[in-house]
Every structure is written in C-alpha cells, then in structure tokens.
Coordinates of C-alpha atoms in Angstrom, one line a residue:
X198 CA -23.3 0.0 -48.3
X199 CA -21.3 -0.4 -45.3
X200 CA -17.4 -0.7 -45.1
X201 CA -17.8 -3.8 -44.1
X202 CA -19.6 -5.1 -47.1
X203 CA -16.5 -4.3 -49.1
X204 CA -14.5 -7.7 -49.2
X205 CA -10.7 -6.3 -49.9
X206 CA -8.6 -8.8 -51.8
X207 CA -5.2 -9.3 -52.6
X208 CA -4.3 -8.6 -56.6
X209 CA -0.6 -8.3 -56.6
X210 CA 3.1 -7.5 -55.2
X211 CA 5.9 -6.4 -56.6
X212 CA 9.9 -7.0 -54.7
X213 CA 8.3 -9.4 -52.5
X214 CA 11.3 -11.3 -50.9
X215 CA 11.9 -14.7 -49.2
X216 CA 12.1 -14.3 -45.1
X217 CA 15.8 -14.9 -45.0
X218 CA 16.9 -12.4 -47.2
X219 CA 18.0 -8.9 -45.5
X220 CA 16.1 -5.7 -46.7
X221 CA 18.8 -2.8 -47.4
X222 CA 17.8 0.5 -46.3
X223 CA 17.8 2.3 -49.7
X224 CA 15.3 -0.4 -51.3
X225 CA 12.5 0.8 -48.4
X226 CA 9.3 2.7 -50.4
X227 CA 8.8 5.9 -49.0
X228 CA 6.7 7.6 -51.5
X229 CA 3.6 5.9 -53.4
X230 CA 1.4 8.2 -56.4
X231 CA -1.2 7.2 -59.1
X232 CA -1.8 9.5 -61.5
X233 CA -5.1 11.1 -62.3
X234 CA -6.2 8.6 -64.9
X235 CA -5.1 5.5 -63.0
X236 CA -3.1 4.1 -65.7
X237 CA 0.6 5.0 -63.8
X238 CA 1.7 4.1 -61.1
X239 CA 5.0 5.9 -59.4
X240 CA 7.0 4.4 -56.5
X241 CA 10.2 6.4 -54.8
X242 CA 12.3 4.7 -52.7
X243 CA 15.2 5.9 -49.6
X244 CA 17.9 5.3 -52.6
X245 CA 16.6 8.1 -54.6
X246 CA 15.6 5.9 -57.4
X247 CA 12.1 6.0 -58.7
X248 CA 10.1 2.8 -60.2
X249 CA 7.1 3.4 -62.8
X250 CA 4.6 0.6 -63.1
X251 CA 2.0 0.9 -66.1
X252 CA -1.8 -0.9 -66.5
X253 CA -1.9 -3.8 -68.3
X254 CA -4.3 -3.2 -71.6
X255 CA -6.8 -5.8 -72.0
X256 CA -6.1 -7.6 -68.5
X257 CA -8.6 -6.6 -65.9
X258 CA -10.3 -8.8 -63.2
X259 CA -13.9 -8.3 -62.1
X260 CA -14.7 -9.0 -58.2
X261 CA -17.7 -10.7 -57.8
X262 CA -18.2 -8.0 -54.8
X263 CA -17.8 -5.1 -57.5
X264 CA -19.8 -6.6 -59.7
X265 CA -23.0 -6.8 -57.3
X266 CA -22.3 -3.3 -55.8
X267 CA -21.7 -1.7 -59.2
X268 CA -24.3 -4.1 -61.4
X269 CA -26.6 -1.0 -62.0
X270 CA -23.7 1.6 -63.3
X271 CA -23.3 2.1 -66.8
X272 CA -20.0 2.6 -66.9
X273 CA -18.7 -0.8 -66.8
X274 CA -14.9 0.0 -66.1
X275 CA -15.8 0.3 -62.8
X276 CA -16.8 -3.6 -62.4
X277 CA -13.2 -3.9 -63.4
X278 CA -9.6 -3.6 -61.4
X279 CA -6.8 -3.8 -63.3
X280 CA -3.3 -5.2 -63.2
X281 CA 0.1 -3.5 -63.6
X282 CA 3.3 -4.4 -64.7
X283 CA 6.7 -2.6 -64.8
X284 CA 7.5 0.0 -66.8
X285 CA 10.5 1.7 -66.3
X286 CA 12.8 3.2 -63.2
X287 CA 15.6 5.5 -63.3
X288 CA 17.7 7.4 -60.4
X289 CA 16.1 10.7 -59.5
X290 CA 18.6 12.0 -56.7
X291 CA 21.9 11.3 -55.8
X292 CA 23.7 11.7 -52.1
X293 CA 24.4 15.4 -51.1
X294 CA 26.3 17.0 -49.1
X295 CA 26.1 20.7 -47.7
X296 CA 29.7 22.4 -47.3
X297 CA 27.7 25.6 -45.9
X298 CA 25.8 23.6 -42.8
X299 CA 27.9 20.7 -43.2
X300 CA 25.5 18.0 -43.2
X301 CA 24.5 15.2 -45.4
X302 CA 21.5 15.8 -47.6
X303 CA 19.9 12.2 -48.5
X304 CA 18.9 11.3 -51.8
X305 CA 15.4 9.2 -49.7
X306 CA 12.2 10.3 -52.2
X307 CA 10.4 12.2 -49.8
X308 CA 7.1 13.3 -52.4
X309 CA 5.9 12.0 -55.6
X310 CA 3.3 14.0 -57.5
X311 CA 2.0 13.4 -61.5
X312 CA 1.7 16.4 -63.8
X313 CA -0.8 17.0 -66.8
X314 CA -0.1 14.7 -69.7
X315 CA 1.3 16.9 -72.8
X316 CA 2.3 14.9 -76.1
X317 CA 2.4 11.2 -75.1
X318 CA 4.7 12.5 -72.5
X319 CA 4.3 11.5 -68.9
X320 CA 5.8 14.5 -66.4
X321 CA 6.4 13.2 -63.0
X322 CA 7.4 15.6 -59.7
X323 CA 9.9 14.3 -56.9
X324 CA 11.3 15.8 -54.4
X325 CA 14.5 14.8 -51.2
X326 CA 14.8 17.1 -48.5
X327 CA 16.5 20.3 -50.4
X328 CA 15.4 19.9 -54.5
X329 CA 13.1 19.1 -56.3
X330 CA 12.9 17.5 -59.8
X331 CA 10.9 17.6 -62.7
X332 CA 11.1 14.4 -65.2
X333 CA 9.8 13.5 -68.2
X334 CA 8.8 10.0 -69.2
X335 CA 9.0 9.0 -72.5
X336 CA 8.4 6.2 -74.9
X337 CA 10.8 5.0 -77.7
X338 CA 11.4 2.2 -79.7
X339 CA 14.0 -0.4 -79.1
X340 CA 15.3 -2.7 -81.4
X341 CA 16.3 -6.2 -79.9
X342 CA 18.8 -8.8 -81.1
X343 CA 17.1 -11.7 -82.1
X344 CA 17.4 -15.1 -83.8
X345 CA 16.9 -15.1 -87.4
X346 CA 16.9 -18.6 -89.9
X347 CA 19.1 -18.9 -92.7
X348 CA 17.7 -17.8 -96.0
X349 CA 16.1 -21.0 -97.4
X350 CA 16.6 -20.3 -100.7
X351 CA 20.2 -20.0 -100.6
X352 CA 22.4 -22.8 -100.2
X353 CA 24.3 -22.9 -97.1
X354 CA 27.7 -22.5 -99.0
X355 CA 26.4 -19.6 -100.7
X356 CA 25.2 -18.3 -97.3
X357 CA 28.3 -17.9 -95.8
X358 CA 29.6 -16.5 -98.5
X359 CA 26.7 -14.1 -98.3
X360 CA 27.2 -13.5 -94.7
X361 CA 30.9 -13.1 -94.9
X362 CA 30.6 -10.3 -97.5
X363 CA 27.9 -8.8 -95.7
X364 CA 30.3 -8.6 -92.3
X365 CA 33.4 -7.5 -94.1
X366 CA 30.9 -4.5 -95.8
X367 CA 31.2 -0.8 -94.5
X368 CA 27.9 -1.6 -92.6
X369 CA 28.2 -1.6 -89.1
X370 CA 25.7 -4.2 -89.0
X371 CA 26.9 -7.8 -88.4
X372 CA 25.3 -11.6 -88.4
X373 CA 27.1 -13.7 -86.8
X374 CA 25.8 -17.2 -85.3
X375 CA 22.3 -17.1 -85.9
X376 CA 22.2 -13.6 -84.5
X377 CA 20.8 -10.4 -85.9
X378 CA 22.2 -7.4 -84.3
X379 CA 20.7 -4.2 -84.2
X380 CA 22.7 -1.0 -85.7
X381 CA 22.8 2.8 -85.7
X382 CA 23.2 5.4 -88.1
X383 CA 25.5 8.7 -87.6
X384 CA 21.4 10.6 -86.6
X385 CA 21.6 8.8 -83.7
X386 CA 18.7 6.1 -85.5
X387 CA 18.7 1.8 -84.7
X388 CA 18.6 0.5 -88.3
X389 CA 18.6 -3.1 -89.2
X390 CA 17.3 -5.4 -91.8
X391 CA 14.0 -6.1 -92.6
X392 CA 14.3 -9.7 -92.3
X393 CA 14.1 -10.1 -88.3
X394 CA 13.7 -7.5 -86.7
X395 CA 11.9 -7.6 -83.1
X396 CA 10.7 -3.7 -82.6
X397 CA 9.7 -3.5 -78.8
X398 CA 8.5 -0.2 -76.8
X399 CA 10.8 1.2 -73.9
X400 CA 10.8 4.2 -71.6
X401 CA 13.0 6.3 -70.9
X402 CA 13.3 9.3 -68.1
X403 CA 15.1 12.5 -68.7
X404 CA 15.2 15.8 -66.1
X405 CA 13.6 18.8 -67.4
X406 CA 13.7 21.0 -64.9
X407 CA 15.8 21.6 -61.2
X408 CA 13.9 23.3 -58.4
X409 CA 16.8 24.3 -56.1
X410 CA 17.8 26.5 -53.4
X411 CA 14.5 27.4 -52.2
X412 CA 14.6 25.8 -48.6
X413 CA 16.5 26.2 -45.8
X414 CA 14.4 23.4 -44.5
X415 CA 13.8 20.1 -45.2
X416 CA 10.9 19.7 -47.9
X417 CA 7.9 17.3 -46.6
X418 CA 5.7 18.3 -49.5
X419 CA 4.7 18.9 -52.8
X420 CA 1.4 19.7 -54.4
X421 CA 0.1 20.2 -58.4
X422 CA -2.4 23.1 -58.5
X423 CA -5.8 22.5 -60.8
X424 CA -4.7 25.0 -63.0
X425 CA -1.5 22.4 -64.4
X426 CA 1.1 25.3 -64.4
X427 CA 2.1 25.8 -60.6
X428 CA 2.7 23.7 -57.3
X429 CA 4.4 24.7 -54.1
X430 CA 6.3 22.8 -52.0
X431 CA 6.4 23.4 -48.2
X432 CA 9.1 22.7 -45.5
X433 CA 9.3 23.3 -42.0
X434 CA 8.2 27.1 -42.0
X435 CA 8.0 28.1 -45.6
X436 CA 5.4 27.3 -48.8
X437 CA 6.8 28.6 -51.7
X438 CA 4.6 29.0 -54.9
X439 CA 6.9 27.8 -58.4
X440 CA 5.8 28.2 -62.2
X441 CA 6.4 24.6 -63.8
X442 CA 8.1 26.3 -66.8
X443 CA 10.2 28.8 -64.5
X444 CA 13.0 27.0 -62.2
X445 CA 15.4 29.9 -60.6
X446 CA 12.6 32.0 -59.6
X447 CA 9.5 31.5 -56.6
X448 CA 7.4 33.3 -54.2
X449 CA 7.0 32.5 -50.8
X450 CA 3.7 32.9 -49.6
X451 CA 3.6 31.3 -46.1
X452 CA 6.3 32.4 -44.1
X453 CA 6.1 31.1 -40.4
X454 CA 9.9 31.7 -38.7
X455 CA 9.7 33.5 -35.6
X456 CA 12.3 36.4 -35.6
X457 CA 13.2 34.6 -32.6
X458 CA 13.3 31.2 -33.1
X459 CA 13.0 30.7 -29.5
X460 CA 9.1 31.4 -30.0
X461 CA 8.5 29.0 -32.4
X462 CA 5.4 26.6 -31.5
X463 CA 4.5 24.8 -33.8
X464 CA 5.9 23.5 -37.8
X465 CA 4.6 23.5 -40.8
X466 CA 3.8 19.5 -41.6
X467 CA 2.0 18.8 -45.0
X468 CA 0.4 21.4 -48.3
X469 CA -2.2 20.4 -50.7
X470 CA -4.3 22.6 -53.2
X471 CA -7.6 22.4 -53.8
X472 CA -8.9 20.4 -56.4
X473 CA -11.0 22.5 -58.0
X474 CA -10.4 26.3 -56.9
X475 CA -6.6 26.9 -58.5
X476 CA -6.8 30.1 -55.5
X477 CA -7.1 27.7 -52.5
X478 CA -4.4 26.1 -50.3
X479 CA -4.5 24.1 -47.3
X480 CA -1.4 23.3 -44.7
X481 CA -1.0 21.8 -42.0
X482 CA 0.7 21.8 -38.6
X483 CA 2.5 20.1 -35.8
X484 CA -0.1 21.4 -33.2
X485 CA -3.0 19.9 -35.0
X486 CA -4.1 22.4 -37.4
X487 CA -5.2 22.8 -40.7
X488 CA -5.3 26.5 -42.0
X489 CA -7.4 27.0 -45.0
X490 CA -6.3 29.7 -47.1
X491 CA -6.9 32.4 -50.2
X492 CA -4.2 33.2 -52.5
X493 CA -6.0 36.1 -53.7
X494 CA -6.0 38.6 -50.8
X495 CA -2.8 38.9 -49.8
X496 CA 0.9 38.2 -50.6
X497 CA 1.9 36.8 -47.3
X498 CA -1.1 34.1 -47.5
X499 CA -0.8 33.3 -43.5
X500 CA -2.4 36.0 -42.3
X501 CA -6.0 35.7 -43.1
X502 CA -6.8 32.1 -42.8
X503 CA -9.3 29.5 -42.3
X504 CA -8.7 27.4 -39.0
X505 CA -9.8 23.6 -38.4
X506 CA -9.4 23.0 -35.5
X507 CA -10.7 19.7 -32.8
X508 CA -12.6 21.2 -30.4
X509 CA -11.9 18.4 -27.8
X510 CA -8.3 19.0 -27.8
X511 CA -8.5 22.3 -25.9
X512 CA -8.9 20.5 -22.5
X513 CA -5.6 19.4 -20.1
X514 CA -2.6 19.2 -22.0
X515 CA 0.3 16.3 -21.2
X516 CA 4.1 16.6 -22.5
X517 CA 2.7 14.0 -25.4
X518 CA 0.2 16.1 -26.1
X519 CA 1.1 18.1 -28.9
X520 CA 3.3 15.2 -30.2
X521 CA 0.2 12.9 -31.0
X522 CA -1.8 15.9 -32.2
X523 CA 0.6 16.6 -35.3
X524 CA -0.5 15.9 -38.6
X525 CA 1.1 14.3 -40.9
X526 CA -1.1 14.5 -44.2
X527 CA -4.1 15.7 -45.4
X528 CA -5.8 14.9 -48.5
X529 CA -8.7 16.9 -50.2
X530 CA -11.6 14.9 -51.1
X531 CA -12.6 15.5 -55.2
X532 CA -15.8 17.4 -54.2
X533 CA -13.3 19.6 -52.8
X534 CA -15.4 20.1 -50.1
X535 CA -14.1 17.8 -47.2
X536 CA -10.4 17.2 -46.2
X537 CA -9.1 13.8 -44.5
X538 CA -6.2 14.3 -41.6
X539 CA -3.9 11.7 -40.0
X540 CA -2.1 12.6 -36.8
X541 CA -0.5 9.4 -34.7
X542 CA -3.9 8.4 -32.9
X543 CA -6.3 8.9 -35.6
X544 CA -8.0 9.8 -39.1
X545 CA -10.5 12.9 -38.8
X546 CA -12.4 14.1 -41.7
X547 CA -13.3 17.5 -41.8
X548 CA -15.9 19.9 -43.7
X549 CA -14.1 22.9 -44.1
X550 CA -17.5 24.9 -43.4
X551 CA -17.1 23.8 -39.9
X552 CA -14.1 24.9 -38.5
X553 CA -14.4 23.9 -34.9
X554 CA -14.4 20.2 -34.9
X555 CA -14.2 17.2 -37.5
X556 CA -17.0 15.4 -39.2
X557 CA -16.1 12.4 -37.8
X558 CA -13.3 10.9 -36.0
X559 CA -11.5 7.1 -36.8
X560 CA -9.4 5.9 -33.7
X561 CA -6.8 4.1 -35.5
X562 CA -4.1 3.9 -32.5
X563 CA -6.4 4.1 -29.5
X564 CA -4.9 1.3 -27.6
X565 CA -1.5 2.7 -27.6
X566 CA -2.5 5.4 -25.1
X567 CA -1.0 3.5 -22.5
X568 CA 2.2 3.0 -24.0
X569 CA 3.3 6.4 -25.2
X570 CA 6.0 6.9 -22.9
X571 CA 7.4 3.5 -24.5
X572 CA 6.5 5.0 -27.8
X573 CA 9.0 8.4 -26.9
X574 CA 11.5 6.3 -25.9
X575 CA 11.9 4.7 -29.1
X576 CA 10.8 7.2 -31.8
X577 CA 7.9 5.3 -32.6
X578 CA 5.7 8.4 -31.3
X579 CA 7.5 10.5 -34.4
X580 CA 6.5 7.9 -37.1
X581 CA 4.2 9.9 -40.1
X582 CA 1.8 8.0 -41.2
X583 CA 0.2 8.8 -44.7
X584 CA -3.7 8.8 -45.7
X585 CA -5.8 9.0 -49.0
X586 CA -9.6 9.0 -50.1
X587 CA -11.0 6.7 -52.9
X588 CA -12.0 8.6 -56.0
X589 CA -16.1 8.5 -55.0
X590 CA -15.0 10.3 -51.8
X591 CA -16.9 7.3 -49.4
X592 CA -14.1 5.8 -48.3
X593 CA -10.6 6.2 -46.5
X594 CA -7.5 4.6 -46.0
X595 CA -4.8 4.7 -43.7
X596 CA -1.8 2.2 -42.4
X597 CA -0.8 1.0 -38.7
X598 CA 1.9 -1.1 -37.0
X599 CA 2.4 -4.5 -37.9
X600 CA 1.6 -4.1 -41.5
X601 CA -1.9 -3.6 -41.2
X602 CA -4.5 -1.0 -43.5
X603 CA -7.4 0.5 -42.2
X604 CA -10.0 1.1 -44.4
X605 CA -12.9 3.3 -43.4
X606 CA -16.2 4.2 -45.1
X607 CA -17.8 7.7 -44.2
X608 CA -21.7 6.6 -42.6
X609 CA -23.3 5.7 -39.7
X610 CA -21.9 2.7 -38.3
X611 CA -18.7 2.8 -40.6
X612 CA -16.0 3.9 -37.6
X613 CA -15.1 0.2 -37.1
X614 CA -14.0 -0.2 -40.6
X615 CA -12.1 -3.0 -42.0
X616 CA -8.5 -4.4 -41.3
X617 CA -6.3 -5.3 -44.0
X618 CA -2.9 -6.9 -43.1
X619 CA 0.0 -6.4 -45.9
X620 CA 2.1 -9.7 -45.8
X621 CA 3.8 -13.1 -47.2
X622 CA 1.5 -15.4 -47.8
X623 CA 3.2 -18.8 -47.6
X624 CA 0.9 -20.5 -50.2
X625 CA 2.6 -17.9 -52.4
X626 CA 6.0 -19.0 -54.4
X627 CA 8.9 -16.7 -53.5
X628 CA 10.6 -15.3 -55.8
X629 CA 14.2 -16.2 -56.6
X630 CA 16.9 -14.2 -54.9
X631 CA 19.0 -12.2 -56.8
X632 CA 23.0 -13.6 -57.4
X633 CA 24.5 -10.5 -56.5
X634 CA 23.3 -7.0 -55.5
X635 CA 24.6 -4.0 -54.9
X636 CA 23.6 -0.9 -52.7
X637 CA 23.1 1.4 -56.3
X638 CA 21.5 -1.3 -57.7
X639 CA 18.5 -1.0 -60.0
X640 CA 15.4 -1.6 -58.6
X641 CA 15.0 -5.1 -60.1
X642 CA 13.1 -6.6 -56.7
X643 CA 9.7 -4.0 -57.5
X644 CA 10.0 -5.3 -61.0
X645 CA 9.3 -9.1 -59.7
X646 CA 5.4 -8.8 -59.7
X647 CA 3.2 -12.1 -58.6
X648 CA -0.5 -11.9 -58.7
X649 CA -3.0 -14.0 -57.4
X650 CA -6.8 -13.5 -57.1
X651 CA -10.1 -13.7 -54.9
X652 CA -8.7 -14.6 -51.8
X653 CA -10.9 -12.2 -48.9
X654 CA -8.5 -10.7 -46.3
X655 CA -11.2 -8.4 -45.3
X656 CA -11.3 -7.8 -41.4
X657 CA -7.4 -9.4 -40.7
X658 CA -8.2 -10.5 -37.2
X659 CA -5.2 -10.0 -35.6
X660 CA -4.8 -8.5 -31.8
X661 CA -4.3 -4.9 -32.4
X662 CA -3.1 -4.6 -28.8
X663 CA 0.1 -6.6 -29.8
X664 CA 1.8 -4.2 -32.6
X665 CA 5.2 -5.3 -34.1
X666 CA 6.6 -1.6 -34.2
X667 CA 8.8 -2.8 -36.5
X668 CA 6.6 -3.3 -39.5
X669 CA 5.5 -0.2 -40.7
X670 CA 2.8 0.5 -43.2
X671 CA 3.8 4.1 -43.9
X672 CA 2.6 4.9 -47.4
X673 CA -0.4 3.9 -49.6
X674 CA -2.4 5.4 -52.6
X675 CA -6.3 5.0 -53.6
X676 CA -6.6 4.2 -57.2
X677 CA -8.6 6.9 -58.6
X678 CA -11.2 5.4 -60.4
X679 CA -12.0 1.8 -59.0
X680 CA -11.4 0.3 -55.2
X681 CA -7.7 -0.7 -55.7
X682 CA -5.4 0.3 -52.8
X683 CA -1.6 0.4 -53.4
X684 CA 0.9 0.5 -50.2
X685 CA 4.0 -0.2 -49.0
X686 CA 5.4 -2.7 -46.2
X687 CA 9.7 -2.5 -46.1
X688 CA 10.5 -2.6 -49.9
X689 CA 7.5 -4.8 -51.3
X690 CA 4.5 -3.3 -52.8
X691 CA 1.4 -4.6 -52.1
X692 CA -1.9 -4.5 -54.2
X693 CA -5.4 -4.9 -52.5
X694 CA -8.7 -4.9 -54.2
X695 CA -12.7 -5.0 -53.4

C-alpha cells in the first residue's frame, strides 16, 4: 500500500476561532503528546497551561479506507478512529524570573511526555525552559446542583413548612427555589440527599514532584525510559539522568561545554530513549548528528558513541550550512530499530546499523533553497519543526509553512507523500466568541470541539513554492494504535484521519 492510497480525513478541532478574532500569544500550542494507550491526549500551550482531552467510549468512526486496508485483521479496533472530548486543564508553570542572570524565564510548555499508569491515576511530565513538573491526574466525583420536584405527596403548604424547617436545621444543606444544593461534611466529603442528586466524574491535577535547578540551559527535551522509573531531560550541553521518585538529586551523563566556550561547535538539540533497551539513548545536534549511545560503559556517556551521520553533507560548506543541517527531533520507531530526523529541509530515516547515511531521505523544504538568505533575515531559518512515526512504524509525519502536513510512507515510490493542509473550512459553523477573556484565562477555546466526517483532504494541492511563513505547523503527534494524526496550527487543534 502506497502513501498515497491513504485518504487523510478531517475528524475534529478543538479552539477553532472565527477569522476576525485576534490569537493571544499564550493560547499558541507548543507541545502535543498521546499517551501509550491512545486514550489521552495532552496539549501545552506558550501560557504554561496544559489541556487533557480523553476518548470518547463507545463513539468511534470507521473509514471506509481503513476498513478495506485493514478488512483481513482480526483485531477490529483498528477499523476504528476514535473521537475525543475534553477532559480537564490546569496551569502547570507560572512566569519566572532569574535574580542571579537576571532574565525572564517563560512559563511556554516546551515538552510533554506520559508516564506508566499506576492506580487509575494518570502521571503526566512537562517541562519550560528551567523545571520540570511531575503531575498527577486524577478522577473524583462531583456533585452538581440540580433541579428537584416538590414531594408529591405532600401538600404544598406542608412543603414549605417542610422546607423551611429543613433550612433553619443545623444542616448546611439548603433548598431553596426548586434547587438542590450540594453540601460537605467537616472530612472534607459532598453529602446531599438522596432525592436528586446528579453525581458526575471530574478530574483534577495535582504536582507531585519539582525537577529543579538542574540546568543552566534552557531544557528542549524530555524523554520516559522503558523501564517507567527514569527520564532525562537535555538542554543545550547537558543530559541529565533523574529517578521519578527522587527530585533533588541527578546524574549528568552527557556533558558537552567546552572549557572554553569559544570552541563550542555545535549544541545539543533533542534526547530520546530507546523503546525497548532501558540502557540506550540517542541525542541529537545542531551540526546534524545523532549519537547513539550505551549507558552501561561509562559514566560520562559521550565518549563512546554511535554516530549517524549524512554522508552527502561532507561536501562545500556555505554560512547556512550548518543552520539547515540542525535537527530538531528525532523519534525512535517501536521496532526500535530505525530513528526518524527533521532538520529545516527535510525528514531522514535512519537504521542505526548504518551509520554513514540515512535509509531514505524526504525533501520537505526543497524549494526554499533559493530563499534562505530571506529565510536568515527573518528567523524563519531558526523555526523547529517536530516529527513522529505511526504506531506500525510505515509511516511519517511532519509539518511545513502555511499550515500544511506531510505525510510519508517508508517504500519504493512513497518520497512524494501526501499533503494535508490544517485549516478553516467555511462550510464549518464557527464557534461563538467568547464575551470577555483574559490573558490567564482558562483554556476554554481547546475545550470548543467540532467534528465532522469523511471529507478527503488527501494531497492539499496548493503551490508549495508560495509559503505563508506565517502559518506554522510546528507540532503534531501519531496516534499510537490507529492512523489518527493530531497537530497544531496558532491555538486550534486539528484532527486528521485515514
């Protein structure tokens, strides 16, 4: 089956707002996760503020495309993708500032990463630029005013009667109106009448556990190791190893400062472990490459590593060079086996048995070549743009200017791929604006989900050769157990299925 076989479809979107309505800073997505199971779905924001979105039980769609690709599997959740709907949101970092460098330290949501399920309870990871957070999500129940009917046995003298004496009682509960409110007891406890009551599930979000003071470098990563107890997180020339359970105490195994920083080359840009082998770690770098290495034989883990590096980048080197070769995220595949890279140009996946050139190479930004100097002048060049692997390991994703996905499928004939363009649709109706908002508002606009189904956007069309640099489509996730692709374009997320 060939990438262009898969038909991607829109499902949903969630803070989609009308044309006319400004787009703050602080509600812009810049951080996108599904957990392992496919059931969660995180969302971080510039605000600090991070939005959970859950699967809807018993509400799945089958594609007609799915359906014929998958009509000889036996397991028949894969003919299905599902929907989501919001679950809960809550404010993981606040504005900073540092009196020792004297510099602000945002509260933007730079990483998002899941941990292992453990009682019911959902443990989330995210990270800004200096700390990192560990949260747990938890359900409760919540007890909801509602509207009750008199007693119909009682006449409506004797009811107010009734009622009166009930209000002037030494319980705190009260009817009043046609109202039942809700009550609680000195444990803490909602408690109210039988009669009534509307018992509804709720989430809530509490901290656990403060990374801080690790970095002296803004933190671009985070990753969960296979064995659920440790993660490092990586900044400019450090990876440091941490023990979930332990917060005031890691090891840095990958030290890259220079004693002179004048001799620094090259940065540290991205981490991830490997899926399988709890001992394995892969970075990479500004320059373009990925070091593969074994926790296991030394301390100081940067020192005997495993180099991928493109061949055909060795030739004549230009001052935009080393900027376009930069990678900004890599992504092991299951297997464990391959890893996918995005610098600025394109998507290269890689065997990490063969060290001196990639398996295959997807131009994504080929026809900006021309136009780099344009691209220095106004940061575009600098723009990180994110990647990820669907959970059979066939096929990739990655985003481009002017809102637009490309999907890829690993094959002969498959470096075309497909175009998907994440936008308003006017046939669509917009959702209402809000009356008032503020800038530490709630997330309210990613809780205003539309869905609509079995329109094919497959192979967008549109003249790559005339970007709108503007329109960014920085961050996107692969669902991990069907073809469903979530990503971001300014503060709306998007939902694309096939």
């Amino acid at each position: 089956m060939t990438s262009s076989s898969l038909h991607w479809q829109f499902s949903q979107v969630f803070g989609e707002r009308s044309s006319d309505e400004a787009i703050e800073n602080s509600d812009v997505i810049s951080a996108i996760e599904f957990d392992k199971t496919g059931d969660y779905l995180a969302v971080g924001d510039r605000g600090g503020r991070i939005v959970i979105f859950e699967k809807e039980t018993g509400k799945h769609v089958i594609s007609k495309q799915s359906y014929q690709n998958d009509l000889n599997r036996s397991d028949v959740s894969l003919l299905q993708h599902p929907e989501y709907r919001y679950k809960t949101e809550f404010q993981s970092h606040e504005p900073e500032f540092d009196y020792l460098k004297s510099v602000d330290i945002e509260e933007k949501i730079n990483k998002l990463k899941w941990c292992t399920v453990f009682n019911g309870s959902l443990f989330i990871l995210s990270t800004n630029d200096k700390t990192i957070k560990l949260w747990k999500v938890k359900e409760r129940k919540v007890k909801k005013v509602k509207e009750m009917d008199v007693n119909p046995h009682v006449s409506s003298e004797s009811s107010l009667l009734s009622e009166s004496s009930f209000i002037k009682g030494e319980s705190k509960s009260s009817i009043s109106n046609g109202h039942q409110l809700e009550r609680t007891d000195n444990k803490g406890t909602n408690v109210t009448p039988s009669n009534g009551q509307n018992v509804s599930d709720a989430a809530f979000a509490r901290c656990r556990k403060m990374y801080a003071h690790a970095h002296d470098y803004n933190i671009n990563s985070v990753s969960i190791n296979s064995d659920g107890e440790t993660f490092v997180s990586a900044d400019d020339l450090r990876i440091n190893l941490w023990n979930l359970e332990v917060s005031d105490q890691c090891f840095n195994i990958i030290d890259t400062k220079p004693s002179n920083m004048d001799d620094l080359t090259e940065v540290i840009t991205s981490a991830e472990f490997h899926p399988l082998h709890c001992n394995l770690l892969a970075y990479s770098s500004s320059r373009g490459f990925i070091r593969l290495v074994d926790m296991r034989q030394s301390a100081l883990c940067d020192r005997s590593a495993t180099i991928l590096q493109d061949a055909d980048t060795r030739g004549p080197k230009t001052f935009f060079t080393e900027i376009v070769a930069s990678i900004s995220s890599i992504k092991f595949a299951p297997d464990g086996r391959h890893v996918l890279s995005r610098d600025y140009l394109n998507l290269k996946l890689w065997d990490i048995r063969m060290s001196n050139s990639p398996v295959v190479t997807y131009k994504i930004h080929e026809h900006l070549q021309p136009k780099l100097c344009d691209l220095y002048n106004n940061d575009a060049i600098f723009d990180k743009f994110d990647c990820c692997i669907s959970g059979d390991g066939t096929h990739f994703a990655t985003g481009s200017y002017s809102n637009h996905m490309r999907i890829f499928r690993h094959g002969v004939g498959s470096e075309e791929g497909a175009t998907v363009e994440a936008r308003r649709n006017s046939n669509r109706k917009q959702p209402q604006q809000a009356a008032s908002r503020r800038r530490r508002s709630s997330l309210s606009n990613l809780a205003r989900g539309l869905y609509r189904q079995g329109n094919d956007i497959s192979d967008a069309g549109a003249d790559e050769f005339s970007c709108d640099f503007k329109a960014k489509l920085l961050h996107l996730a692969w669902h991990p157990k069907t073809n469903l692709i979530a990503c971001s374009a300014g503060n709306s997320l998007f939902m694309y299925y096939a």
